[in-house]
PDB file of C-alpha atoms and ligand atoms in Angstrom:
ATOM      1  CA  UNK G  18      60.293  59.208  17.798  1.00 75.00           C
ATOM      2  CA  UNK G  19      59.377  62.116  16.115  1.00 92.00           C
ATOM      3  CA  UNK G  20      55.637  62.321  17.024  1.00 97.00           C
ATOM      4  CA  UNK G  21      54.466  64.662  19.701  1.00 98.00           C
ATOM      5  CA  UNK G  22      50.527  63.555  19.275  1.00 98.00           C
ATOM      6  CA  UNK G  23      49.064  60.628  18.550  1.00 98.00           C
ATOM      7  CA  UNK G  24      45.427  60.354  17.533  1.00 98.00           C
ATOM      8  CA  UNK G  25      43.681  56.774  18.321  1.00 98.00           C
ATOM      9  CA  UNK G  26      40.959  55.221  16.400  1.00 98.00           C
ATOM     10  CA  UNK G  27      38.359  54.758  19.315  1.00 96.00           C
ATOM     11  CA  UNK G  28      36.718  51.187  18.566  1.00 94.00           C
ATOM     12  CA  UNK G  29      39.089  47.847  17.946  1.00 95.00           C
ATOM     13  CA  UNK G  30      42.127  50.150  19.050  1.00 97.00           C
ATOM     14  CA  UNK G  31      41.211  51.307  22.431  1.00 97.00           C
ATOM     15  CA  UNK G  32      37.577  50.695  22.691  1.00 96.00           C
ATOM     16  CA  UNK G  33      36.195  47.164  22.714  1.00 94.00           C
ATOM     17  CA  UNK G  34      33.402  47.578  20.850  1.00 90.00           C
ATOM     18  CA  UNK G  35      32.002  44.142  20.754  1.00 91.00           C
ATOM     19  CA  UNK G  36      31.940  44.017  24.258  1.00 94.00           C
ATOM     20  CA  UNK G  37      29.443  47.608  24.562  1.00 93.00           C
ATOM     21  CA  UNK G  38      27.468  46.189  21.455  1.00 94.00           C
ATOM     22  CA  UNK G  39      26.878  43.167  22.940  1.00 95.00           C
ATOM     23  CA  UNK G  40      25.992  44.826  26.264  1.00 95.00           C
ATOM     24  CA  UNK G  41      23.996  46.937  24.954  1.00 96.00           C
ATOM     25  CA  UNK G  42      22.095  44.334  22.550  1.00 97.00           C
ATOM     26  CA  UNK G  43      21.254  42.051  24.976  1.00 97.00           C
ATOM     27  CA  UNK G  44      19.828  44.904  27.586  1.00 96.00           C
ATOM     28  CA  UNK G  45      17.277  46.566  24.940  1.00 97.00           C
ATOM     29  CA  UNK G  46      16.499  43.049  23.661  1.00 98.00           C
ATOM     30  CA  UNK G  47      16.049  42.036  27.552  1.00 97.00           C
ATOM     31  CA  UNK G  48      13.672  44.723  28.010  1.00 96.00           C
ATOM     32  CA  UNK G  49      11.621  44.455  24.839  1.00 96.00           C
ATOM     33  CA  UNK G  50      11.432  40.458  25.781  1.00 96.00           C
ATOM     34  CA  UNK G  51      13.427  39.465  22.260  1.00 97.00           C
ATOM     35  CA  UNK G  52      15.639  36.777  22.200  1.00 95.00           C
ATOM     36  CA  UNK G  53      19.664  36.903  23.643  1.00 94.00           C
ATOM     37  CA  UNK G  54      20.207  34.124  21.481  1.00 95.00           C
ATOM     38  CA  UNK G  55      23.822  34.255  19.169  1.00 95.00           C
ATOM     39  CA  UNK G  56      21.915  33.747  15.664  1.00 96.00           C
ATOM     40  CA  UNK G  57      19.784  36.853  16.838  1.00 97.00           C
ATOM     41  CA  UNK G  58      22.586  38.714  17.829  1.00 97.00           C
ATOM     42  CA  UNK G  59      25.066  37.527  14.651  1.00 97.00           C
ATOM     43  CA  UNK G  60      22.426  38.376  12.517  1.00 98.00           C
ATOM     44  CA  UNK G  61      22.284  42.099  13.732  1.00 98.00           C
ATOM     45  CA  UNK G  62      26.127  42.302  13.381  1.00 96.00           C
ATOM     46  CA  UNK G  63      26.433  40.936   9.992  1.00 97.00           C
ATOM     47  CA  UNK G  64      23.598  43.537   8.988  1.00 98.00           C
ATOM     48  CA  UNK G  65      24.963  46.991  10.885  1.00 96.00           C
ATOM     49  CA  UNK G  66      28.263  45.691   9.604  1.00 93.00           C
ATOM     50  CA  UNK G  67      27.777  45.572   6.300  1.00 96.00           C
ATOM     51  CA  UNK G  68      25.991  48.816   6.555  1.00 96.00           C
ATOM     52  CA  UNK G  69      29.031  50.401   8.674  1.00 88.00           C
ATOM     53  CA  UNK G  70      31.549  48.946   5.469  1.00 90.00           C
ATOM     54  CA  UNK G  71      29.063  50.870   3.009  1.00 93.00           C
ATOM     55  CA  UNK G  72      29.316  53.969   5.332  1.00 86.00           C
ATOM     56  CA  UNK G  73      32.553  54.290   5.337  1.00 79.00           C
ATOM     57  CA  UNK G  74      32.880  53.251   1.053  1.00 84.00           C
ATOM     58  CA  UNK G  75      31.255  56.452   1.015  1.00 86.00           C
ATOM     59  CA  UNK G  76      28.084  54.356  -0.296  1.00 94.00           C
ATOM     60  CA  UNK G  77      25.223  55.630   2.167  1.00 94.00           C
ATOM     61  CA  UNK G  78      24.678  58.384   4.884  1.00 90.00           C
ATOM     62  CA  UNK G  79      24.855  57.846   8.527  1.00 86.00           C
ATOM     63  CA  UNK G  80      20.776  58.055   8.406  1.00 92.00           C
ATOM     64  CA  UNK G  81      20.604  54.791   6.883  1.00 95.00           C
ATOM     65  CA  UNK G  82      22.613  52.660   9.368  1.00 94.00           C
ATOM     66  CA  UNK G  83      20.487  53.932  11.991  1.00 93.00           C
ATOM     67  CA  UNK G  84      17.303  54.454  10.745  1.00 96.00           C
ATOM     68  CA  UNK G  85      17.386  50.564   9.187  1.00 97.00           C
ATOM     69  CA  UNK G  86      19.557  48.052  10.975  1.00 98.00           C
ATOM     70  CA  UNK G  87      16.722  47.244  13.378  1.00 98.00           C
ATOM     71  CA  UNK G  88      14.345  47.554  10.953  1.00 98.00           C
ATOM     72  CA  UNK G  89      16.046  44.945   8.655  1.00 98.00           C
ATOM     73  CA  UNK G  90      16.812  42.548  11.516  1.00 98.00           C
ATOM     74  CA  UNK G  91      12.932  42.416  12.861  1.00 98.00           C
ATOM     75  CA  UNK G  92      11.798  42.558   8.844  1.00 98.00           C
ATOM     76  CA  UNK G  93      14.017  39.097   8.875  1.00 97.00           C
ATOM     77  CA  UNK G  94      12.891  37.195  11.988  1.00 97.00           C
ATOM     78  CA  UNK G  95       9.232  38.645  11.611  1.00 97.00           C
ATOM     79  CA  UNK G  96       9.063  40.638  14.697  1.00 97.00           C
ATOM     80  CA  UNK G  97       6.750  43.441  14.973  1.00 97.00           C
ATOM     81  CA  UNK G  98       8.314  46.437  16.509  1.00 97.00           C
ATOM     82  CA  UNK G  99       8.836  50.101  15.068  1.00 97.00           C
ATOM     83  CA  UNK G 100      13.185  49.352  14.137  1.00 97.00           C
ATOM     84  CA  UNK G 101      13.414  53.364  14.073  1.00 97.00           C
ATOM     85  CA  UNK G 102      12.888  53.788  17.355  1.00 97.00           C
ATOM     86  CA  UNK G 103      14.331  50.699  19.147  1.00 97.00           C
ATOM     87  CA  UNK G 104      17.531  52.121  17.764  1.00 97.00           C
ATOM     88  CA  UNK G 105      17.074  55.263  19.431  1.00 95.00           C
ATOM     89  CA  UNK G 106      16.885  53.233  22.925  1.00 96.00           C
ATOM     90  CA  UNK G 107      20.127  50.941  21.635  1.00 96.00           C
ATOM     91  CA  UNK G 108      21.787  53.841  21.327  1.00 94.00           C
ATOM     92  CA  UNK G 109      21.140  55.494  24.845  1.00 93.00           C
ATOM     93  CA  UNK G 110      22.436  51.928  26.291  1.00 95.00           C
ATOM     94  CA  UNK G 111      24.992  51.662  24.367  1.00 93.00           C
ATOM     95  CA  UNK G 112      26.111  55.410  25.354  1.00 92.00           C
ATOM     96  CA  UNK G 113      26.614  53.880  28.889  1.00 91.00           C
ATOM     97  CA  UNK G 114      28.684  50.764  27.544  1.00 91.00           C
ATOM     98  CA  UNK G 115      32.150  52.067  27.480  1.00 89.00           C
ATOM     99  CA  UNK G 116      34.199  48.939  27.814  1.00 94.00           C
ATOM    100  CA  UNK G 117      38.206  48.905  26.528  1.00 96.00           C
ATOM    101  CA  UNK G 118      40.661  46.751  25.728  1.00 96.00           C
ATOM    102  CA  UNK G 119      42.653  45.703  28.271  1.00 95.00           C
ATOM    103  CA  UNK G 120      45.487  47.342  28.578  1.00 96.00           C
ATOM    104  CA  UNK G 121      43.885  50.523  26.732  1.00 97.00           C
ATOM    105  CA  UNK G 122      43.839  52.960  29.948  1.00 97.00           C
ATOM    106  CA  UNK G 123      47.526  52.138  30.927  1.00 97.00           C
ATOM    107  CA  UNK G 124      48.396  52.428  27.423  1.00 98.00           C
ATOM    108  CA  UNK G 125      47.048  56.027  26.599  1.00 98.00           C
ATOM    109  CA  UNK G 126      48.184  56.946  30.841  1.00 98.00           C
ATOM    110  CA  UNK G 127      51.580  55.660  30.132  1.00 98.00           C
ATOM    111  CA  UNK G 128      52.297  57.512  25.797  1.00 98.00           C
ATOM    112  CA  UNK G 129      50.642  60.988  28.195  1.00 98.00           C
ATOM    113  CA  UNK G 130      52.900  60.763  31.180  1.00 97.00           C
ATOM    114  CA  UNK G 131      55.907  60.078  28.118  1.00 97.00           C
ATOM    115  CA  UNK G 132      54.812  63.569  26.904  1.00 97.00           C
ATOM    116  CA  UNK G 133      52.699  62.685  23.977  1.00 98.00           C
ATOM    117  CA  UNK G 134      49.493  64.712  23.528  1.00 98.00           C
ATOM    118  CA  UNK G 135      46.701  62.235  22.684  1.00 98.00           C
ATOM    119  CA  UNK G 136      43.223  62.847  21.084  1.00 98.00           C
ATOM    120  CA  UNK G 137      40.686  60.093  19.916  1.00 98.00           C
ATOM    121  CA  UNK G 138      39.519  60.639  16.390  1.00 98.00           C
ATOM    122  CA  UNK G 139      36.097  58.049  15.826  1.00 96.00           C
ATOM    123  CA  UNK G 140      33.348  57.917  13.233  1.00 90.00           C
ATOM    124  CA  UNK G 141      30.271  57.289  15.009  1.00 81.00           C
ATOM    125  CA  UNK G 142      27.047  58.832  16.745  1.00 82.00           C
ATOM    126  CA  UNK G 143      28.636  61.919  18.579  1.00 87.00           C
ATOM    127  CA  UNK G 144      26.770  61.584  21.311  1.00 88.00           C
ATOM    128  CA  UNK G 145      27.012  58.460  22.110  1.00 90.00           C
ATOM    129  CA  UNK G 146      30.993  58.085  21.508  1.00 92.00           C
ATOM    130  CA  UNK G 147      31.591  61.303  23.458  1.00 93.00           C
ATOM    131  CA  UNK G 148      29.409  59.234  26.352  1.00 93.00           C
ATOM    132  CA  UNK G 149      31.227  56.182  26.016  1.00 93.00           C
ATOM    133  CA  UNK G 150      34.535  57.981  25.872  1.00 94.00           C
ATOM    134  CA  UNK G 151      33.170  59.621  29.773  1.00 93.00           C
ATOM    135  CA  UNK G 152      32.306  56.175  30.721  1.00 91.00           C
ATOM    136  CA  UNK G 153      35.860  54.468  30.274  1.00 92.00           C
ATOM    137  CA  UNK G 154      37.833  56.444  32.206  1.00 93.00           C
ATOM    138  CA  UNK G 155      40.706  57.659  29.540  1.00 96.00           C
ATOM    139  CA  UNK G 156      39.558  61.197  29.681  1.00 96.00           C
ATOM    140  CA  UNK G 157      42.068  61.829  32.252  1.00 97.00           C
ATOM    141  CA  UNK G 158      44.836  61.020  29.401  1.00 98.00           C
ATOM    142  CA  UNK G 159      43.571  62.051  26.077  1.00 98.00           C
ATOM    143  CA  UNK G 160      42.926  66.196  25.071  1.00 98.00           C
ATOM    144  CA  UNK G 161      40.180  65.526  23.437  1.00 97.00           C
ATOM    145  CA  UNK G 162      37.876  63.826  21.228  1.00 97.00           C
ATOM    146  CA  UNK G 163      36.761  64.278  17.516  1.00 97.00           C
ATOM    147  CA  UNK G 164      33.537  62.742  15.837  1.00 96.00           C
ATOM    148  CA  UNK G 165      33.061  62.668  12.514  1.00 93.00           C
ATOM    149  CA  UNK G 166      29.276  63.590  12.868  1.00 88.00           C
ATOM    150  CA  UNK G 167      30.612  66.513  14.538  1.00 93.00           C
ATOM    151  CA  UNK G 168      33.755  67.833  12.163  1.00 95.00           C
ATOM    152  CA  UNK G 169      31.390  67.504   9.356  1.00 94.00           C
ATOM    153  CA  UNK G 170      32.943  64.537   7.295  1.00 93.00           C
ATOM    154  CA  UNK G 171      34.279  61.196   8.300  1.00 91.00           C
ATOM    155  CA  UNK G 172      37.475  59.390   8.111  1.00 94.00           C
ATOM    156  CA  UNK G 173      38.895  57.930   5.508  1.00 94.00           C
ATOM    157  CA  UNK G 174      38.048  61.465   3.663  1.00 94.00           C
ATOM    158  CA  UNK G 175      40.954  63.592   4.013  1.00 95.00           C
ATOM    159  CA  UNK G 176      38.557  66.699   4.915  1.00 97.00           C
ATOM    160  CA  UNK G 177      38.047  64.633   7.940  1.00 97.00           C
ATOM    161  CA  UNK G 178      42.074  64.511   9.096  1.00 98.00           C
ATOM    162  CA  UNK G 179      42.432  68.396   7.565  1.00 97.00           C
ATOM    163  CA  UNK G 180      39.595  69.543  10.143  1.00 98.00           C
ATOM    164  CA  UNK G 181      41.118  67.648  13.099  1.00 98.00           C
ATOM    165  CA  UNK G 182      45.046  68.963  12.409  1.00 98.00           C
ATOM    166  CA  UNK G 183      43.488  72.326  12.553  1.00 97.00           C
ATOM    167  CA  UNK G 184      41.999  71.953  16.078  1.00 97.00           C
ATOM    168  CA  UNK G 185      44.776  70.265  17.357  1.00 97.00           C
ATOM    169  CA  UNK G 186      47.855  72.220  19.266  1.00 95.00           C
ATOM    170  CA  UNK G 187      50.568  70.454  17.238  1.00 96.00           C
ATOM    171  CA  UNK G 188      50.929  72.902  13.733  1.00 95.00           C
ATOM    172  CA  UNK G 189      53.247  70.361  11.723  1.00 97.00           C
ATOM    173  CA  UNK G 190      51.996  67.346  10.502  1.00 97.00           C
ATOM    174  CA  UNK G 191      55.481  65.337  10.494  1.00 97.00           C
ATOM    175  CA  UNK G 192      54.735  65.086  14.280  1.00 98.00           C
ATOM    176  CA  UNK G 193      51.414  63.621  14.012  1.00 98.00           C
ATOM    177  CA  UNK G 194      50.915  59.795  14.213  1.00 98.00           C
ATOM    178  CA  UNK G 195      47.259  58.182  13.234  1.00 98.00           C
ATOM    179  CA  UNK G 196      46.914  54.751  14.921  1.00 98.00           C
ATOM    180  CA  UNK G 197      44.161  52.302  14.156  1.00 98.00           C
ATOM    181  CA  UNK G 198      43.067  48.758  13.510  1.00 97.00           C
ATOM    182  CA  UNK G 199      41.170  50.064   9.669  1.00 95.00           C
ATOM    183  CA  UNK G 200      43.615  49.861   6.799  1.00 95.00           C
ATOM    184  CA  UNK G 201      40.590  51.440   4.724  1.00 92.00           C
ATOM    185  CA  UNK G 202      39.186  54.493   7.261  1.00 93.00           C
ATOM    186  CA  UNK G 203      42.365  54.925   9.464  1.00 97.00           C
ATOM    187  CA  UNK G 204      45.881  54.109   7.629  1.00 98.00           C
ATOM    188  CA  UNK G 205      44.024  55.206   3.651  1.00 97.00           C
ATOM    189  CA  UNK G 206      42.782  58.287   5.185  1.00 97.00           C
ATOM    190  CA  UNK G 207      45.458  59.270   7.330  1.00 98.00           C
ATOM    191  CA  UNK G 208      48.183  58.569   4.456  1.00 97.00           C
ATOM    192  CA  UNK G 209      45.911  60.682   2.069  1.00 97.00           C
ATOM    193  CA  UNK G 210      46.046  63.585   4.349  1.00 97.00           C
ATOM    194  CA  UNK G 211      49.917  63.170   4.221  1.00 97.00           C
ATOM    195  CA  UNK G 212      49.928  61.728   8.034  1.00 98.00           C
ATOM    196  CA  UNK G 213      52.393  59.060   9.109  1.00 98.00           C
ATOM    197  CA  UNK G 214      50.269  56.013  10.425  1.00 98.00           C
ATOM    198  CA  UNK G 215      50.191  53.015  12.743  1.00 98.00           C
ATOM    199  CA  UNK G 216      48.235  50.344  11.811  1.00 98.00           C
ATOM    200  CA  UNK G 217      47.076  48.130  14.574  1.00 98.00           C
ATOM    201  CA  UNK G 218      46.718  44.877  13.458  1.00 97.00           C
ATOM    202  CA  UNK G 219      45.530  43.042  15.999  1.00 95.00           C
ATOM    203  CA  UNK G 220      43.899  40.137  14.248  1.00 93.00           C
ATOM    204  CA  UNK G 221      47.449  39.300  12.969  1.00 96.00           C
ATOM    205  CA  UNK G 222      45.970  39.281   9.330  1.00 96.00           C
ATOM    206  CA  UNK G 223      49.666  40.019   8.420  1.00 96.00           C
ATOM    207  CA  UNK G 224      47.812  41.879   5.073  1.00 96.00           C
ATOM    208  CA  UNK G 225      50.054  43.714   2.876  1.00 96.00           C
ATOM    209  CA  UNK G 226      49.663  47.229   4.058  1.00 96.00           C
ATOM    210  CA  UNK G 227      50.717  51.036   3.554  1.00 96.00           C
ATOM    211  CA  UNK G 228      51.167  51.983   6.894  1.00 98.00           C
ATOM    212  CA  UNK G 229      54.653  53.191   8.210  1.00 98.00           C
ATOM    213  CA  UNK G 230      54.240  51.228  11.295  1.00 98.00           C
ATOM    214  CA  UNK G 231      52.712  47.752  11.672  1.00 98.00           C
ATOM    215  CA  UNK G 232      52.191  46.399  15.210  1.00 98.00           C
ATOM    216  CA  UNK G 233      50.086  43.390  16.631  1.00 97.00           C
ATOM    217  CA  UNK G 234      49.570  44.066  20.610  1.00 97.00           C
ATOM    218  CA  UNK G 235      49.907  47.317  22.299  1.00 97.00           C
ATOM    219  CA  UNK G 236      53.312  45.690  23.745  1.00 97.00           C
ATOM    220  CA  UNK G 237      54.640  46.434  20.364  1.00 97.00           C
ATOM    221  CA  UNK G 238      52.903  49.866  20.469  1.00 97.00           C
ATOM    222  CA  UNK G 239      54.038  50.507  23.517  1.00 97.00           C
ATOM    223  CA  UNK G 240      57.753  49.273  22.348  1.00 96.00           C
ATOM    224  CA  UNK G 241      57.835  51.777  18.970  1.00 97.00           C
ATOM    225  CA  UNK G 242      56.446  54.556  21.254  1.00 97.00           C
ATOM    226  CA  UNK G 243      57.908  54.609  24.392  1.00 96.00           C
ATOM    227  CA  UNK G 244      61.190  52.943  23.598  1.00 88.00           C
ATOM    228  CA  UNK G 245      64.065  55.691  24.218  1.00 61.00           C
ATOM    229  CA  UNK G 246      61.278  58.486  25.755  1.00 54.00           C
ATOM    230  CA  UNK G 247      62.350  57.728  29.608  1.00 45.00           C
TER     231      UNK G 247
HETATM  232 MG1   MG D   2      38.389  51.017  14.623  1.00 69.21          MG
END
């Protein structure tokens, strides 16, 4: 392999997102005595979802997925509480919910001890992905981490990827792999900002892709990365 460093999408690559969302959810939802129930919680999703898709379509700010997801889902089931502020509190639990995909620690210890240099490169709330990133227990194994409301723009936006190579130690760009499970934020942007790219399919969609790599479990990740390295 060419690649010295390797930056990972955080959520669906190494992060289990669902897992802290749902968490999360069903704590602030506990406490404010609103249901747990899987229509409540699917109907958040499909709304901070769609929101999320329009985000990163370049549609909307960042403001508007948090300043309206709750206030859409109580506007829907009738529920009287201020949605601006209950996402504040979401968002402080959901800081503490740093679940991973299993397999995701051994992954990122075994690509550092092979020599790779590995940063985590995440559009999200910078606060709460840098506290979820202290929570899981990979900051032993990756340099750092970059957040998009940090760096000032937000994959797929190539001004995103250009910002990141320049705080990174590695100066060419032919040794730099992006890995991640979105065709449209990870493998579009990185391949606009002239990066090689994983994709991560782990759904096994199988969809027609532009990435230079394609693998389905990180036993295929770990076989393009660490095959001939030891
Ligand atoms: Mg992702």
């Amino acid at each position: 392999m060419q690649y010295t460093t390797l930056l990972f999408d955080a959520d669906e690559t190494l992060f289990d997102f669902r897992c802290s969302e749902t968490m999360a959810l069903r704590a602030v939802f506990r406490s404010h005595g609103l249901p747990e129930t899987d229509e409540f919680l699917d109907a958040y999703r499909r709304i901070s979802d769609t929101l999320w898709e329009r985000y990163n379509r370049g549609e909307i700010e960042k403001a508007e997925i948090t300043d309206t997801r709750f206030v859409r889902l109580f506007a829907q089931f009738g529920i009287p509480l201020d949605g601006v502020d209950f996402n504040r509190r979401y968002l402080d639990t959901l800081a503490s919910c740093g679940c991973l995909l299993p397999g995701a620690a051994e992954l990122c210890r075994d690509l550092r001890d092979a020599g790779y240099t590995l940063y985590i490169i995440t559009n999200g709330v910078g606060d709460v992905q840098k506290r979820r990133f202290r929570e899981s227990g990979l900051t032993p194994y990756v340099a750092d981490i970059f957040i998009s409301e940090e760096i000032g723009a937000s994959k797929p936006n190539p001004a995103f990827f250009d910002r990141v190579l320049s705080r990174i130690a590695e100066t060419d760009a032919r040794h730099v792999l992006v890995i991640g499970d979105s065709l449209s934020a990870d493998i579009a942007g990185g391949r606009a900002a002239g990066l090689d790219t994983c994709w991560y399919d782990f759904r096994q969609t199988n969809a027609p892709n532009d990435a230079t790599y394609t693998v389905q479990s990180f036993q295929a990740m770990r076989a393009l990365l660490l095959e001939g390295t030891k």
